[in-house]
mmCIF file of C-alpha atoms and ligand atoms in Angstrom:
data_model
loop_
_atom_site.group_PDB
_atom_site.id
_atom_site.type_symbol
_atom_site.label_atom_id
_atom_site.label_comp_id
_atom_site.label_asym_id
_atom_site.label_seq_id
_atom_site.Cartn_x
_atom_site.Cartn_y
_atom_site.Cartn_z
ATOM 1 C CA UNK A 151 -3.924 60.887 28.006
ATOM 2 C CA UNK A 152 -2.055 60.201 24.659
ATOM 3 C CA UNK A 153 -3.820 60.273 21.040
ATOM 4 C CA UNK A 154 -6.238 57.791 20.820
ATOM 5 C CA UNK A 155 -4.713 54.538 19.095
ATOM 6 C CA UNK A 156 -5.603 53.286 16.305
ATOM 7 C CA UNK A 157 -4.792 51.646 12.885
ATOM 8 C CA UNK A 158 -5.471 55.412 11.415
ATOM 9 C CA UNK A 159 -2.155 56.837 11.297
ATOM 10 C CA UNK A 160 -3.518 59.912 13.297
ATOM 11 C CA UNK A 161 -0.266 62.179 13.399
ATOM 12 C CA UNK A 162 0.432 61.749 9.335
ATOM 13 C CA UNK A 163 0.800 65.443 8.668
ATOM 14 C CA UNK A 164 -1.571 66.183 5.355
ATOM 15 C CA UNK A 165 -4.015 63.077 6.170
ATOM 16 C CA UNK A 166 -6.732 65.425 4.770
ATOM 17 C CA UNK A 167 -5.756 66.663 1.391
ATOM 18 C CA UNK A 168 -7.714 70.022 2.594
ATOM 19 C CA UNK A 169 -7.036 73.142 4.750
ATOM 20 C CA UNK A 170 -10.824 73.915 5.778
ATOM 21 C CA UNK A 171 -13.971 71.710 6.245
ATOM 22 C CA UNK A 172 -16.126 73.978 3.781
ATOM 23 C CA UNK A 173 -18.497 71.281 2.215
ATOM 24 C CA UNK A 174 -17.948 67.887 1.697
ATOM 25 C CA UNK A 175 -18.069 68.082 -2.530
ATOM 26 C CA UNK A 176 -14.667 68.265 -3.147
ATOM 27 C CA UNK A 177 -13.806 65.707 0.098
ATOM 28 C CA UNK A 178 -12.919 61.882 -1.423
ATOM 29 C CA UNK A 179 -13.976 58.913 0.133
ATOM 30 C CA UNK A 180 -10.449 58.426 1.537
ATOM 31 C CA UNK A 181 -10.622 61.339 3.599
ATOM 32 C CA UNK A 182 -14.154 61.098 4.708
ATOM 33 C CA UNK A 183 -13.706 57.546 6.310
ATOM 34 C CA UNK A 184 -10.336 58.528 7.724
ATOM 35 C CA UNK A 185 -12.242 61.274 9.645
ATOM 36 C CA UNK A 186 -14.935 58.403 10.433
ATOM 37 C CA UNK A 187 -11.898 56.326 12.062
ATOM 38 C CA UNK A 188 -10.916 59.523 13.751
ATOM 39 C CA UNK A 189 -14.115 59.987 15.221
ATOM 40 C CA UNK A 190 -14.439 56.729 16.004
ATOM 41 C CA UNK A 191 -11.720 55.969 18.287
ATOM 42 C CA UNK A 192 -12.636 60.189 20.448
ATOM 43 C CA UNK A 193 -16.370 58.378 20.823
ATOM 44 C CA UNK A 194 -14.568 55.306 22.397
ATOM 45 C CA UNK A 195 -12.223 57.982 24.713
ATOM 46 C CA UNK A 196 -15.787 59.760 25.144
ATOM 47 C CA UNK A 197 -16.521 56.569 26.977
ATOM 48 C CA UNK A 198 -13.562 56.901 29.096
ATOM 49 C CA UNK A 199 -13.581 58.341 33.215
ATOM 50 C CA UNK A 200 -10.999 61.087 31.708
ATOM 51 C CA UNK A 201 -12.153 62.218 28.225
ATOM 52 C CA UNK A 202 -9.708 65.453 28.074
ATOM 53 C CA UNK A 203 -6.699 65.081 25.702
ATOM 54 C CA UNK A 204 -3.705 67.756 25.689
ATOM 55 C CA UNK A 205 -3.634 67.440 21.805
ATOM 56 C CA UNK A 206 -4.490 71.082 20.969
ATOM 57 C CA UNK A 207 -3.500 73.037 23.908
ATOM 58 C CA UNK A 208 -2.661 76.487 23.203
ATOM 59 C CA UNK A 209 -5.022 76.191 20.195
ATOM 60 C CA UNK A 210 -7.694 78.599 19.924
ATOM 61 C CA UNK A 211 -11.276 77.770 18.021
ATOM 62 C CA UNK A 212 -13.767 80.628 17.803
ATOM 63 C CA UNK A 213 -17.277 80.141 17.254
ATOM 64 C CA UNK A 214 -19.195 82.252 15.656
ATOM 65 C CA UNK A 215 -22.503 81.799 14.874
ATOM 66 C CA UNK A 216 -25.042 84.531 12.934
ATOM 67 C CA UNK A 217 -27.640 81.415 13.911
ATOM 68 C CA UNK A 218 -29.656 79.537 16.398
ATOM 69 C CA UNK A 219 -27.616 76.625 17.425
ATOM 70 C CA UNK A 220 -28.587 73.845 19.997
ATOM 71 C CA UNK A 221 -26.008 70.867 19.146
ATOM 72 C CA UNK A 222 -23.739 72.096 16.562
ATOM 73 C CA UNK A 223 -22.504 75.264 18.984
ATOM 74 C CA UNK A 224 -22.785 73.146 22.233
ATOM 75 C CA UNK A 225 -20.667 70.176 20.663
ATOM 76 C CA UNK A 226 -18.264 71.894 18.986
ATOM 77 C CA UNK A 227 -17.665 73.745 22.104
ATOM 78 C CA UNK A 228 -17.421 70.681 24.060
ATOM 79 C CA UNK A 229 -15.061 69.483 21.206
ATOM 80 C CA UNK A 230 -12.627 71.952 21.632
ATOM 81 C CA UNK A 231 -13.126 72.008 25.303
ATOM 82 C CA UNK A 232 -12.140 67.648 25.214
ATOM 83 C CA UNK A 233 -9.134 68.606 23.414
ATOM 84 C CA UNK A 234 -7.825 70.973 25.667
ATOM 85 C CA UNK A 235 -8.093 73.768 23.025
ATOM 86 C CA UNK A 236 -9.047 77.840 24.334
ATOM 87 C CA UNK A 237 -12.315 78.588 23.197
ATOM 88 C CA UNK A 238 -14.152 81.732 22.834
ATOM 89 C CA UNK A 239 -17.632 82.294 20.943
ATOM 90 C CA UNK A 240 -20.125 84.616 19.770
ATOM 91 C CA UNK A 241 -23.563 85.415 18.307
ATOM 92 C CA UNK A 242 -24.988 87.619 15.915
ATOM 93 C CA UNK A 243 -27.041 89.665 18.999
ATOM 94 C CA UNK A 244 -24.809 90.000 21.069
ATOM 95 C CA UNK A 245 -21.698 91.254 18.667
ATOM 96 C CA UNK A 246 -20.918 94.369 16.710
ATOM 97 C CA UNK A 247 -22.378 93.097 13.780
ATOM 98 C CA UNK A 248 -25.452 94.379 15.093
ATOM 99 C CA UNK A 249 -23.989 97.670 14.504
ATOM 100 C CA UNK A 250 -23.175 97.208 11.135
ATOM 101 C CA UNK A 251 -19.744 95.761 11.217
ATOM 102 C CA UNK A 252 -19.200 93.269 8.357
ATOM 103 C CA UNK A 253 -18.596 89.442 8.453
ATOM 104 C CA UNK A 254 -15.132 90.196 6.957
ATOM 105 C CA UNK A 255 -14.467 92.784 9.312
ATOM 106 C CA UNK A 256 -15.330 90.639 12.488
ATOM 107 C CA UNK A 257 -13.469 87.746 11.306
ATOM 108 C CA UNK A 258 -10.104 90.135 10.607
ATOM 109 C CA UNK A 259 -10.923 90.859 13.711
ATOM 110 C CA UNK A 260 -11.229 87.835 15.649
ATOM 111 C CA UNK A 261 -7.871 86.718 13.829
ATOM 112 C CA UNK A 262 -5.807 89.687 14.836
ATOM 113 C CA UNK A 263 -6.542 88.485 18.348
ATOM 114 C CA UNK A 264 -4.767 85.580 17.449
ATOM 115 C CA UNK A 265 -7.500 82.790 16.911
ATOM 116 C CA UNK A 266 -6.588 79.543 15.202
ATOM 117 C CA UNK A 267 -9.626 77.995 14.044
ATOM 118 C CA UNK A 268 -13.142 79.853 13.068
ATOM 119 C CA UNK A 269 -16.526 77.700 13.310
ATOM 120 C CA UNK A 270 -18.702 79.613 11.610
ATOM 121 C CA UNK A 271 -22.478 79.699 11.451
ATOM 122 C CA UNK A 272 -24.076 81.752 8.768
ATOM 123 C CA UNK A 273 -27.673 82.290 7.189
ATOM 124 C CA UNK A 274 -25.540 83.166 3.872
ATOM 125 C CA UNK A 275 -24.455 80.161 1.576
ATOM 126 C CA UNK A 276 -20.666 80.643 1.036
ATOM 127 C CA UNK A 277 -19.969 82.427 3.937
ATOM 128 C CA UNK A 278 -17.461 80.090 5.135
ATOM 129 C CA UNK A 279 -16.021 80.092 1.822
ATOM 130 C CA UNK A 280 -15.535 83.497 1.799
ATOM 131 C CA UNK A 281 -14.010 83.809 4.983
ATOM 132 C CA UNK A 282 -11.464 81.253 4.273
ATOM 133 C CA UNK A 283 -10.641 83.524 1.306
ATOM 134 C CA UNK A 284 -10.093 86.286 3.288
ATOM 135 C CA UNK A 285 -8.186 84.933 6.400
ATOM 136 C CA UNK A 286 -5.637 82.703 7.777
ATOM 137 C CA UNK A 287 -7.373 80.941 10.280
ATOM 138 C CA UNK A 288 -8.703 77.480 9.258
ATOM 139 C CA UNK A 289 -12.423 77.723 8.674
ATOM 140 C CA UNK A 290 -15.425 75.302 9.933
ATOM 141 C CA UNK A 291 -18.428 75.386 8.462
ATOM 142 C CA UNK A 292 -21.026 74.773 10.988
ATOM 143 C CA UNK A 293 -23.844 75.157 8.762
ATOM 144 C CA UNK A 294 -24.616 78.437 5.817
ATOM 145 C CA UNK A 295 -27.643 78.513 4.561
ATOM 146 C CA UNK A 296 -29.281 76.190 2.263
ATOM 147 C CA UNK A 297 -25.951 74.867 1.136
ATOM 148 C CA UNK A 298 -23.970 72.716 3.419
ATOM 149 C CA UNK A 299 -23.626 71.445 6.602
ATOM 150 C CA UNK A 300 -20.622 69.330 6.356
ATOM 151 C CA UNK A 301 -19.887 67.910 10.316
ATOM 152 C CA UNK A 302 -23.631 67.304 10.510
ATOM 153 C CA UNK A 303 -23.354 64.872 7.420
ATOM 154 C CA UNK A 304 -20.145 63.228 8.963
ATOM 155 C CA UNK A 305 -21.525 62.682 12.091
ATOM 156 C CA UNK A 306 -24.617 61.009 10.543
ATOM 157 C CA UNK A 307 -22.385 58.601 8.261
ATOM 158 C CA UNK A 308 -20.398 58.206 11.558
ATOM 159 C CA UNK A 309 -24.073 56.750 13.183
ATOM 160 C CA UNK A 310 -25.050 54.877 10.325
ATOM 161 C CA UNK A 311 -21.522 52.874 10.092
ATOM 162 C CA UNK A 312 -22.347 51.703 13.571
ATOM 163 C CA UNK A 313 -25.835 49.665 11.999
ATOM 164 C CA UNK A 314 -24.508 48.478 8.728
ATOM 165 C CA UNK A 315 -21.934 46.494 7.067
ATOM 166 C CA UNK A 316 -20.808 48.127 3.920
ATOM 167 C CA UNK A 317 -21.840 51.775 2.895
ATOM 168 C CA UNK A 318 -22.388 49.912 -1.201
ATOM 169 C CA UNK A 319 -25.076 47.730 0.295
ATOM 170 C CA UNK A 320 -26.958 50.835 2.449
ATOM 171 C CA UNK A 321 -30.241 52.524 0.942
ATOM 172 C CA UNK A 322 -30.614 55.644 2.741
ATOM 173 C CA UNK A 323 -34.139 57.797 2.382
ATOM 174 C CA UNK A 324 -33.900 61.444 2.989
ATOM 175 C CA UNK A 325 -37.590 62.905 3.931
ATOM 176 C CA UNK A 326 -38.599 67.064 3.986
ATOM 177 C CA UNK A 327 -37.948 69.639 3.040
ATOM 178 C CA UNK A 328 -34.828 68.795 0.624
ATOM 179 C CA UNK A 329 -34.470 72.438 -1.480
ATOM 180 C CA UNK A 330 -34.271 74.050 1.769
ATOM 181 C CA UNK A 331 -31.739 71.569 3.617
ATOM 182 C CA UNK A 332 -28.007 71.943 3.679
ATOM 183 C CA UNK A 333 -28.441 68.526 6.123
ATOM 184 C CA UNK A 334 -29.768 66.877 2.648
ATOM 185 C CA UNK A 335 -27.086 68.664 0.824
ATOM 186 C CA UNK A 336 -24.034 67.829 2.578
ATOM 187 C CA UNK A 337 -25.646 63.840 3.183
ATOM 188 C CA UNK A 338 -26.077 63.043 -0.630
ATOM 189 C CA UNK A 339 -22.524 64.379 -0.863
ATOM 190 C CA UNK A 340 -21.227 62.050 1.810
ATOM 191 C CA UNK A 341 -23.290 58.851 1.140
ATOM 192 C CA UNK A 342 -23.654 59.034 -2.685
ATOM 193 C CA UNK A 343 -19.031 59.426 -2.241
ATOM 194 C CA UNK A 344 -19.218 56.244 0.009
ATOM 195 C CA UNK A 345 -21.153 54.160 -2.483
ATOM 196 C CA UNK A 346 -24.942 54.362 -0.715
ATOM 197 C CA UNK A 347 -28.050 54.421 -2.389
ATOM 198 C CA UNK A 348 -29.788 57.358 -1.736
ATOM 199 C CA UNK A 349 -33.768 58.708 -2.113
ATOM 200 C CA UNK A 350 -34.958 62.196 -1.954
ATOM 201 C CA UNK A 351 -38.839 61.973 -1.167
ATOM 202 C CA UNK A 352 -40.551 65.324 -0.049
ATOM 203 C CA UNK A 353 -43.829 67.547 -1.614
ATOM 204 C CA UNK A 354 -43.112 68.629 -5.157
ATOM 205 C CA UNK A 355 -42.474 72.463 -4.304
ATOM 206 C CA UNK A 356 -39.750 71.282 -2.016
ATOM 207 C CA UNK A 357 -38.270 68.499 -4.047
ATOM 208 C CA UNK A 358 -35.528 69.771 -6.615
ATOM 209 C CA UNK A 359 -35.755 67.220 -9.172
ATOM 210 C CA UNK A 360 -32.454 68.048 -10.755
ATOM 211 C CA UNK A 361 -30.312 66.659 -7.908
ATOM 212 C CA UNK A 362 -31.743 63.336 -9.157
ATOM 213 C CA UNK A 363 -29.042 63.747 -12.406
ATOM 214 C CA UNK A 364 -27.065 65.820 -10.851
ATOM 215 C CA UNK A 365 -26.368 63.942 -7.281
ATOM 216 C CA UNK A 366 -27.005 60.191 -8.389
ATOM 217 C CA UNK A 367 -29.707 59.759 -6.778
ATOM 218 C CA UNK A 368 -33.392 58.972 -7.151
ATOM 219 C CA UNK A 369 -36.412 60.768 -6.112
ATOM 220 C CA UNK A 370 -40.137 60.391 -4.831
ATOM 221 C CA UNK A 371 -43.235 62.310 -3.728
ATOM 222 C CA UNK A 372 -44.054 58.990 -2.262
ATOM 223 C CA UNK A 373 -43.188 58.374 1.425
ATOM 224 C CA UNK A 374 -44.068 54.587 0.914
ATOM 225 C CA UNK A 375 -42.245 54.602 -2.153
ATOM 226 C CA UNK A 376 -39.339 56.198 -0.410
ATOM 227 C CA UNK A 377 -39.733 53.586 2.658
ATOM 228 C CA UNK A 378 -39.764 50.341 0.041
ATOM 229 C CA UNK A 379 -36.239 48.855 0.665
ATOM 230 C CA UNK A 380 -34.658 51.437 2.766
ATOM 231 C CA UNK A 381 -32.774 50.974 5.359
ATOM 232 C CA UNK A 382 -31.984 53.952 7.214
ATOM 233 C CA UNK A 383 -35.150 56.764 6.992
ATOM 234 C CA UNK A 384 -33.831 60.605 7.710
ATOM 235 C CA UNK A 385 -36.784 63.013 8.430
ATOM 236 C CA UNK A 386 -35.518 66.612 7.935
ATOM 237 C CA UNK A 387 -37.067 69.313 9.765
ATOM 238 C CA UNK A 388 -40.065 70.927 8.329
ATOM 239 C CA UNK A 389 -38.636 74.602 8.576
ATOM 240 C CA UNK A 390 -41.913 76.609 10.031
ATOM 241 C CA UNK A 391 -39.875 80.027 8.899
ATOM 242 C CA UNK A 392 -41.224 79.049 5.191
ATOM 243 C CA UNK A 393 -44.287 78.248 6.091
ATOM 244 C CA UNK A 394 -45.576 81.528 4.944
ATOM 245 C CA UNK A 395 -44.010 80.835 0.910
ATOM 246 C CA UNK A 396 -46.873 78.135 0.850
ATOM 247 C CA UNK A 397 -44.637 75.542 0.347
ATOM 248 C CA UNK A 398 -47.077 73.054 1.835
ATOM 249 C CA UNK A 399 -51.090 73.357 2.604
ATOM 250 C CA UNK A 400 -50.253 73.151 6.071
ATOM 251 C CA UNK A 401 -48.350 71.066 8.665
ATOM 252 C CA UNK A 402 -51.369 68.409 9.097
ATOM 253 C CA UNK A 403 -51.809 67.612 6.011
ATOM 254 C CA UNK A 404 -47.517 67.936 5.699
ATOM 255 C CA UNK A 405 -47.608 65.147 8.558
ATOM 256 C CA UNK A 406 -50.571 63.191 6.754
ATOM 257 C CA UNK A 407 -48.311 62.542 3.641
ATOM 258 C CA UNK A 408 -45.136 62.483 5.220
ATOM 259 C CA UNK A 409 -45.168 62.036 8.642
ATOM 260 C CA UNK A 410 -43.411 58.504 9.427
ATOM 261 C CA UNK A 411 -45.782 56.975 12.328
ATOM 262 C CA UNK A 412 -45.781 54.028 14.571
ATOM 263 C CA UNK A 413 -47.955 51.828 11.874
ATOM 264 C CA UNK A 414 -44.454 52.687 9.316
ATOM 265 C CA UNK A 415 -42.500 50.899 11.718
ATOM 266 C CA UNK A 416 -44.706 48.218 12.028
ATOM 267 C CA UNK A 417 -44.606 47.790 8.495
ATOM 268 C CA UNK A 418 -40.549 47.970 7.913
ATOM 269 C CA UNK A 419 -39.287 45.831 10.892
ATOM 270 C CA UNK A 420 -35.373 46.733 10.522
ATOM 271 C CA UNK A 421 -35.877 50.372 9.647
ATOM 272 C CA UNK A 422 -33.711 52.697 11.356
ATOM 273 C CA UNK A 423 -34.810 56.478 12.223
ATOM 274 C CA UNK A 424 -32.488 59.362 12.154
ATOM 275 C CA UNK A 425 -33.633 62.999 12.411
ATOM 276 C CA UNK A 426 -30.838 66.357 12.674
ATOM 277 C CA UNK A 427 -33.053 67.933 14.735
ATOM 278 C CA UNK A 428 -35.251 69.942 16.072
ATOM 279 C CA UNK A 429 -37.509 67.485 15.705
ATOM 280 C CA UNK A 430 -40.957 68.973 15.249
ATOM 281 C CA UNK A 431 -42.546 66.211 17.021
ATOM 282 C CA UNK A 432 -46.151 65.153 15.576
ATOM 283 C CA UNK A 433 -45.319 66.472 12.024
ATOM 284 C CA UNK A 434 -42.118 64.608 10.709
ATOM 285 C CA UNK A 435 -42.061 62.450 13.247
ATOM 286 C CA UNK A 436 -45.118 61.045 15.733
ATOM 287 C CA UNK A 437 -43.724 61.443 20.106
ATOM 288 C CA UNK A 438 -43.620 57.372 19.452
ATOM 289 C CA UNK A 439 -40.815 57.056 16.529
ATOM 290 C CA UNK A 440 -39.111 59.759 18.010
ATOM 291 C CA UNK A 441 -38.644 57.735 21.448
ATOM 292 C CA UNK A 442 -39.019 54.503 19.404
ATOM 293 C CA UNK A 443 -35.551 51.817 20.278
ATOM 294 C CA UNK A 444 -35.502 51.904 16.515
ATOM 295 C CA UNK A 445 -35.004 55.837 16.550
ATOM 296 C CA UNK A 446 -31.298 56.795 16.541
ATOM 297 C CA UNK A 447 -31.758 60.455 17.124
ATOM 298 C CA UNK A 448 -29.895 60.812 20.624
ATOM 299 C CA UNK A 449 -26.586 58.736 19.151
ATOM 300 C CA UNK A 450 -26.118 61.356 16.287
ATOM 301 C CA UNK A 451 -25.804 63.559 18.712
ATOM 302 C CA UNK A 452 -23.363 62.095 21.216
ATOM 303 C CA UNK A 453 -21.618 61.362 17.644
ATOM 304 C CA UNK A 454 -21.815 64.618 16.697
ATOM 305 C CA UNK A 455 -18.947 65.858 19.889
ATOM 306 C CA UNK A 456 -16.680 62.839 18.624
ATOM 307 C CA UNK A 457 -16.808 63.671 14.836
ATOM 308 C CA UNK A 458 -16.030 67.551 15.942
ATOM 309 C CA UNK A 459 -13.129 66.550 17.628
ATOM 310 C CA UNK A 460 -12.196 64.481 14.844
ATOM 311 C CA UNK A 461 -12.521 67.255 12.577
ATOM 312 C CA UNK A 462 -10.493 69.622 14.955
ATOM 313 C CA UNK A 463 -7.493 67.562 15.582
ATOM 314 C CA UNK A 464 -7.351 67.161 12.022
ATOM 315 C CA UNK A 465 -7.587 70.368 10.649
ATOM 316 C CA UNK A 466 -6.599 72.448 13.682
ATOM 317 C CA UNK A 467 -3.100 74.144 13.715
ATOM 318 C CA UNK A 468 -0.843 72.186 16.713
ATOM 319 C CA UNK A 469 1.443 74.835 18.622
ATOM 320 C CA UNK A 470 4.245 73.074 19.079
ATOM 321 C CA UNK A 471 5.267 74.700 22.092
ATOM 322 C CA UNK A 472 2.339 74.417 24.392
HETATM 323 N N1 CP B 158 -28.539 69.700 13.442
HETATM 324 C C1 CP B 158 -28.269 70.982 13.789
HETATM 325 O O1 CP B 158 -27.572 71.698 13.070
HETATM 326 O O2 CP B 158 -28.831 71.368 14.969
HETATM 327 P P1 CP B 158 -28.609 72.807 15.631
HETATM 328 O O3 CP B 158 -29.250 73.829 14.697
HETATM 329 O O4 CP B 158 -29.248 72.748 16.969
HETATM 330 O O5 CP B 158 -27.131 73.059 15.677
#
């Protein structure tokens, strides 16, 4: 099937004044909603009885993650896989990294067999940065660290454009564990660029109160507080790795103070519930918000393989010949 249409002008060479998807900081608001019109018109071919396109055939995305993936490896796969692209992939355990070869090393590598595009997954913030540094191949970031996790934020702006009517008139509560999340990271980046309101309400010790100056935004211990007004509420996941820093007294009390429940929706009629997942269910969220018709969990994700193509047939290399 041909490119999707669309009023986007999809083939303008340089549509995204960027090489790489690294983070979104340095993305403007131009490019972010022409990737959100890109998206949007692969989730409408998503829709469609054949959802391949031939765009990047003879492309090849690698993807290569040093981390536990569920729906960032799987979609982007898929992704690639929709646009007729070669993929290949690999994790940490099962690659010579394990034996001491370096991320630098793997990814000279991986680009000597002649990849295209590198997704990368990495524990270390930067890595993707670095990597672009040292090789040709455009570079995904599919998540490093603590600091950004740039296609997760897209896809989320993706499925809150679908609910709202301007991005200026959206207040947007981010709940957790915020000085551990790249998710909260790579959202204030996105939705403070669009012109959304945005609240940062989690326990003290996980709260970086300098974002508040820094990012634009405003912050709470207070889950009600953080509730008040909002219109789209985004539990993060409470990340049991730190549990052992002490962080929080424990996951009870955790959900006790900011768990959103049943009796929160009862209380905020048109609030809509977004979570990155995993969803720890009965400590951000209780098994009824989760599976609530006001949760929008399950369309992030089905966003999430239209905003990777989007991303791909943006920033991936086209082989002319193929
Ligand atoms: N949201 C997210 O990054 O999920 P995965 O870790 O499963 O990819």
């Amino acid at each position: 099937m041909a490119a999707p249409t669309s009023s986007a002008p999809l083939d303008r060479p340089g549509a995204l004044h960027h090489r790489h998807l690294l983070d979104l900081s340095t993305y403007e608001a131009d490019e972010i909603r022409y990737l959100l019109d890109t998206a949007q018109e692969f989730r409408e071919v998503l829709d469609r009885p054949i959802r391949q396109v031939p765009t990047l055939q003879g492309t090849s995305v690698a993807s290569l993650f040093f981390e536990p993936s569920t729906r960032t490896k799987l979609s982007f796969t898929l992704a690639a896989g929709r646009l007729s692209a070669e993929t290949v992939s690999l994790s940490k355990s099962s690659s010579s990294v394990t034996k001491g070869e370096t991320l630098k090393d793997t990814a000279r590598n991986v680009e000597a067999m002649q990849v295209d595009v590198v997704v990368l997954r990495h524990p270390s913030p930067g890595a993707p940065h670095f990597l672009a540094r040292c090789t040709d191949s455009v570079v995904l970031n599919a998540g490093d660290g603590a600091h950004a996790h740039p296609t997760q934020a897209l896809l989320d702006v993706l499925t809150m454009r679908t609910h709202i009517d301007s991005f200026e008139d959206l207040s947007v509560s981010v709940i957790g564990d915020i000085t551990h999340s790249r998710v909260a990271r790579s959202n204030v980046q996105a939705l403070t660029t669009l012109g959304a309101t945005v609240t940062l309400c989690g326990p003290e010790t996980m709260l970086p109160v300098e974002m508040e100056a820094a990012m634009d935004v405003r912050t709470t211990t207070r889950l009600d507080a953080a509730l008040d007004g909002c219109d789209i509420a985004m539990a993060l996941r409470i990340q049991m790795e730190r549990q052992d820093a002490g962080l929080f007294p424990s996951t009870r009390e955790y959900h006790r103070q900011f768990g959103i429940t049943a009796d929160h929706l009862r209380r905020h009629p048109d609030l809509l519930i977004m979570h990155p997942g995993p969803v720890n269910r009965g400590i951000e969220l209780t098994d009824a918000v989760v599976d609530h018709e006001r949760s929008i969990i399950l369309s992030q994700v089905t966003n999430g393989v239209a905003l990777r193509m989007a991303a791909l047939y943006l920033l991936a290399p086209r082989r002319e010949d193929a």
